[in-house]
Amino acid sequence: MSRTAGTDAAGTEVRTQADTHVRTDAPAPDPRRGRPRNAAADTAIIEAVLRMIEDGVSIGELSMERIAREAGVGKATVYRRWPGKSELLLDVMRSLDTDIPPPAGESVRDDLVDIIEFLRIRGLAKRNSALLRTIVTHVKAQPALWREYHETVVQARREVLLSVLRRGMACGEIRADRDIDLLADLFVGPVLSRALLHEWADLPEGLAEEIVDTVLYGVRPRA
Amino acid sequence: MSRTAGTDAAGTEVRTQADTHVRTDAPAPDPRRGRPRNAAADTAIIEAVLRMIEDGVSIGELSMERIAREAGVGKATVYRRWPGKSELLLDVMRSLDTDIPPPAGESVRDDLVDIIEFLRIRGLAKRNSALLRTIVTHVKAQPALWREYHETVVQARREVLLSVLRRGMACGEIRADRDIDLLADLFVGPVLSRALLHEWADLPEGLAEEIVDTVLYGVRPRA
DNA sequence: CCATTTCGATACGGGGCCGTTCCGTATCGG
DNA sequence: CCGATACGGAACGGCCCCGTATCGAAATGG
């Protein structure tokens, strides 16, 4: 969890988490007065959403009202933190994100395997499997949100992959006569299409290595 | 359109289309009495859904009520044909399906290109692009529906691809030491991940060839 | 102690949708 | 012409939701 709630160090900051939401105006008349927000409420709400989705509740069936109920929280407490369902879901999605570890940097092939393996694990992890799919599926239906998520999270990861590929091109391990974005998709696509499309299909243990090696060496018979 | 409405040849059949829906009981007291259904209504309804989705209406915002309104049709007319929104959407989805042309059967490589090119075009065609994505996105959220669609449509197409791959394995054009499902994903994944995930990214003209050839020959530099 | 803010709860008016039922009319088979 | 069925339209009761407001209680800083 790269994004926890208000019990931060460096006390001087804001109220709690949901301050992706600018608050441009607001005279901000000395925060840190009155009763402080309950960090437990934040997590209770997010946790409630996660739980419900895991239990197969479709996103369409999620209402702010129901979420509050399920979280054992007043409706106002939810609206105090997020302006609407979409923003809440975006944070729920973010709460699932682990930072991708930087590539080891020795073998390009091994780095690729690590990256794909990271993807595979993400698509599998108990929580993430059903969860990510459901939420992503929904957020994707809202172009603005999806775009934000894509630029925030997806692009960052892709950049890691691209840098490895560039390194490979530079040192001759990767052919340089192809569009680098295409190459990236060749590695990533197979995992994504399995995880997002086939769903029930599982992502077996050796998948990452198999993909990387097959893509590297080609589908034609070995020489 | 592989699935048109009641103006079928061979007059002896059923009422109109929406008879994916069994109707086990029902004394069925001599159909073909009374005023026949209006085929125009069927298409008007489906067309209305397509139009709305193209205009960016999210699935969650689609209600039977609104669909009927938009189609210029009584709500009852809709319910007479489909028991609910999901079933309607399933038929809408089916209305978008074109049968994949059988592979030419000369070069395995060319057949692969044809199949991937078919996918690319599907993901592009004015109608399909936004449309398929939106509907698939929604239907996928309903496991039962998605499963049905997957088994009905997706599997059939995949089978075409698999048969080409098997042929390639038999005649030595495709390496036989890999899981055939993996190989299939290597070709299909890149297109799908672009079309379904990146959305805005377009699928340029030569994409199919580029993918097939790169996957065939591998990502390592040429010998 | 007081102003401030949050808490859970409850209530509000307004709205949309569900799925059904009923109109009056139209169109078929017999 | 009659019975049956379809049509578009309108209305139904019931449900859930939205977003806001208000409540009394709790928790904080000044």
Short mmCIF file of C-alpha atoms in Angstrom, two decimals, chain B residues 57-210:
data_model
loop_
_atom_site.label_atom_id
_atom_site.label_comp_id
_atom_site.label_asym_id
_atom_site.label_seq_id
_atom_site.Cartn_x
_atom_site.Cartn_y
_atom_site.Cartn_z
CA VAL B 57 -23.61 6.85 -22.78
CA SER B 58 -22.18 4.56 -20.17
CA ILE B 59 -23.82 1.21 -19.67
CA GLY B 60 -24.75 2.08 -16.16
CA GLU B 61 -26.77 4.97 -17.53
CA LEU B 62 -28.66 2.71 -19.87
CA SER B 63 -32.03 1.76 -18.52
CA MET B 64 -34.76 -0.18 -20.20
CA GLU B 65 -36.87 2.89 -19.82
CA ARG B 66 -34.39 5.11 -21.57
CA ILE B 67 -33.72 2.59 -24.29
CA ALA B 68 -37.40 2.32 -25.08
CA ARG B 69 -37.73 6.08 -25.10
CA GLU B 70 -34.76 6.50 -27.40
CA ALA B 71 -36.01 3.78 -29.72
CA GLY B 72 -39.42 5.40 -29.91
CA VAL B 73 -41.00 2.27 -28.60
CA GLY B 74 -43.18 1.28 -25.70
CA LYS B 75 -41.43 -0.18 -22.72
CA ALA B 76 -43.61 -3.26 -22.98
CA THR B 77 -42.37 -3.79 -26.50
CA VAL B 78 -38.89 -4.15 -25.15
CA TYR B 79 -39.89 -6.46 -22.35
CA ARG B 80 -41.86 -8.56 -24.77
CA ARG B 81 -38.57 -9.38 -26.50
CA TRP B 82 -35.99 -9.54 -23.77
CA PRO B 83 -36.42 -10.39 -20.13
CA GLY B 84 -33.89 -7.84 -19.03
CA LYS B 85 -31.12 -5.47 -19.90
CA SER B 86 -28.38 -8.04 -19.80
CA GLU B 87 -30.02 -10.32 -22.31
CA LEU B 88 -30.68 -7.38 -24.57
CA LEU B 89 -27.06 -6.32 -24.39
CA LEU B 90 -25.94 -9.81 -25.19
CA ASP B 91 -27.93 -9.69 -28.40
CA VAL B 92 -26.60 -6.25 -29.17
CA MET B 93 -23.14 -7.63 -28.82
CA ARG B 94 -23.94 -10.52 -31.07
CA SER B 95 -25.30 -8.14 -33.66
CA LEU B 96 -21.78 -6.79 -34.01
CA ASP B 97 -20.18 -10.09 -34.77
CA THR B 98 -18.89 -10.94 -38.14
CA ASP B 99 -17.84 -14.45 -38.78
CA ILE B 100 -14.14 -14.74 -39.07
CA PRO B 101 -13.24 -15.81 -42.60
CA PRO B 102 -11.63 -19.22 -42.87
CA PRO B 103 -7.87 -19.12 -43.36
CA ALA B 104 -6.62 -19.28 -46.90
CA GLY B 105 -4.51 -22.26 -46.02
CA GLU B 106 -1.43 -21.56 -48.09
CA SER B 107 1.18 -19.95 -45.87
CA VAL B 108 0.85 -20.31 -42.13
CA ARG B 109 2.41 -16.94 -41.74
CA ASP B 110 -0.10 -15.35 -44.07
CA ASP B 111 -2.97 -17.03 -42.33
CA LEU B 112 -1.76 -15.66 -39.03
CA VAL B 113 -1.54 -12.20 -40.52
CA ASP B 114 -5.08 -12.52 -41.84
CA ILE B 115 -6.41 -13.51 -38.45
CA ILE B 116 -4.64 -10.74 -36.60
CA GLU B 117 -5.62 -8.29 -39.29
CA PHE B 118 -9.20 -9.37 -38.81
CA LEU B 119 -8.88 -8.58 -35.14
CA ARG B 120 -7.32 -5.25 -35.87
CA ILE B 121 -10.07 -4.22 -38.23
CA ARG B 122 -12.71 -5.29 -35.74
CA GLY B 123 -11.10 -3.15 -33.10
CA LEU B 124 -11.13 -0.22 -35.44
CA ALA B 125 -14.33 -0.27 -37.37
CA LYS B 126 -16.20 2.88 -36.53
CA ARG B 127 -18.99 1.09 -34.85
CA ASN B 128 -17.06 -1.54 -33.09
CA SER B 129 -14.30 0.45 -31.57
CA ALA B 130 -16.06 2.32 -28.81
CA LEU B 131 -18.93 -0.06 -28.96
CA LEU B 132 -17.33 -3.40 -28.48
CA ARG B 133 -15.19 -2.06 -25.71
CA THR B 134 -18.07 -0.59 -23.82
CA ILE B 135 -20.32 -3.55 -24.12
CA VAL B 136 -17.65 -6.11 -23.53
CA THR B 137 -16.57 -4.11 -20.53
CA HIS B 138 -20.04 -4.40 -19.12
CA VAL B 139 -20.87 -7.93 -20.09
CA LYS B 140 -17.58 -8.99 -18.59
CA ALA B 141 -18.81 -7.69 -15.25
CA GLN B 142 -21.54 -10.31 -15.38
CA PRO B 143 -19.70 -13.61 -15.28
CA ALA B 144 -22.58 -15.68 -16.58
CA LEU B 145 -23.12 -13.49 -19.61
CA TRP B 146 -19.46 -13.15 -20.32
CA ARG B 147 -18.99 -16.85 -20.15
CA GLU B 148 -21.74 -17.40 -22.65
CA TYR B 149 -20.35 -14.83 -25.02
CA HIS B 150 -16.90 -16.19 -24.61
CA GLU B 151 -17.93 -19.73 -25.36
CA THR B 152 -20.14 -18.71 -28.22
CA VAL B 153 -17.98 -16.22 -30.04
CA VAL B 154 -14.48 -15.96 -28.69
CA GLN B 155 -13.80 -19.66 -28.51
CA ALA B 156 -14.93 -20.15 -32.06
CA ARG B 157 -12.45 -17.61 -33.28
CA ARG B 158 -9.69 -18.88 -31.13
CA GLU B 159 -10.27 -22.31 -32.55
CA VAL B 160 -9.52 -20.97 -36.01
CA LEU B 161 -6.25 -19.57 -34.76
CA LEU B 162 -5.38 -22.76 -32.94
CA SER B 163 -5.97 -24.87 -36.01
CA VAL B 164 -3.61 -22.71 -38.02
CA LEU B 165 -1.01 -23.05 -35.31
CA ARG B 166 -1.44 -26.81 -35.24
CA ARG B 167 -0.99 -26.93 -38.95
CA GLY B 168 2.15 -24.87 -38.56
CA MET B 169 3.46 -27.23 -35.94
CA ALA B 170 2.78 -30.23 -38.09
CA CYS B 171 4.59 -28.82 -41.10
CA GLY B 172 7.48 -27.40 -39.12
CA GLU B 173 6.73 -23.73 -39.49
CA ILE B 174 5.86 -23.34 -35.81
CA ARG B 175 7.89 -24.68 -32.97
CA ALA B 176 6.14 -27.55 -31.31
CA ASP B 177 7.85 -27.35 -27.95
CA ARG B 178 5.55 -24.72 -26.52
CA ASP B 179 2.05 -24.74 -25.16
CA ILE B 180 -0.17 -23.93 -28.08
CA ASP B 181 -2.40 -21.70 -25.97
CA LEU B 182 0.59 -19.65 -25.02
CA LEU B 183 1.55 -19.24 -28.64
CA ALA B 184 -1.96 -18.11 -29.47
CA ASP B 185 -1.79 -15.48 -26.76
CA LEU B 186 1.49 -14.21 -28.09
CA PHE B 187 -0.20 -13.26 -31.32
CA VAL B 188 -3.52 -12.13 -29.99
CA GLY B 189 -2.44 -10.44 -26.77
CA PRO B 190 -0.69 -7.44 -28.28
CA VAL B 191 -3.71 -6.45 -30.34
CA LEU B 192 -6.15 -6.96 -27.55
CA SER B 193 -4.12 -5.12 -24.99
CA ARG B 194 -3.92 -2.16 -27.29
CA ALA B 195 -7.53 -2.16 -28.28
CA LEU B 196 -8.97 -2.87 -24.87
CA LEU B 197 -6.51 -1.19 -22.59
CA HIS B 198 -5.00 1.77 -24.30
CA GLU B 199 -8.14 2.59 -26.20
CA TRP B 200 -7.06 5.87 -27.63
CA ALA B 201 -4.01 4.24 -29.18
CA ASP B 202 -4.89 3.43 -32.72
CA LEU B 203 -4.12 0.26 -34.54
CA PRO B 204 -2.02 1.33 -37.50
CA GLU B 205 -2.24 -0.30 -40.88
CA GLY B 206 0.72 -2.61 -40.90
CA LEU B 207 0.27 -3.75 -37.33
CA ALA B 208 -0.80 -7.29 -38.04
CA GLU B 209 2.16 -8.09 -40.21
CA GLU B 210 4.54 -6.46 -37.82
#
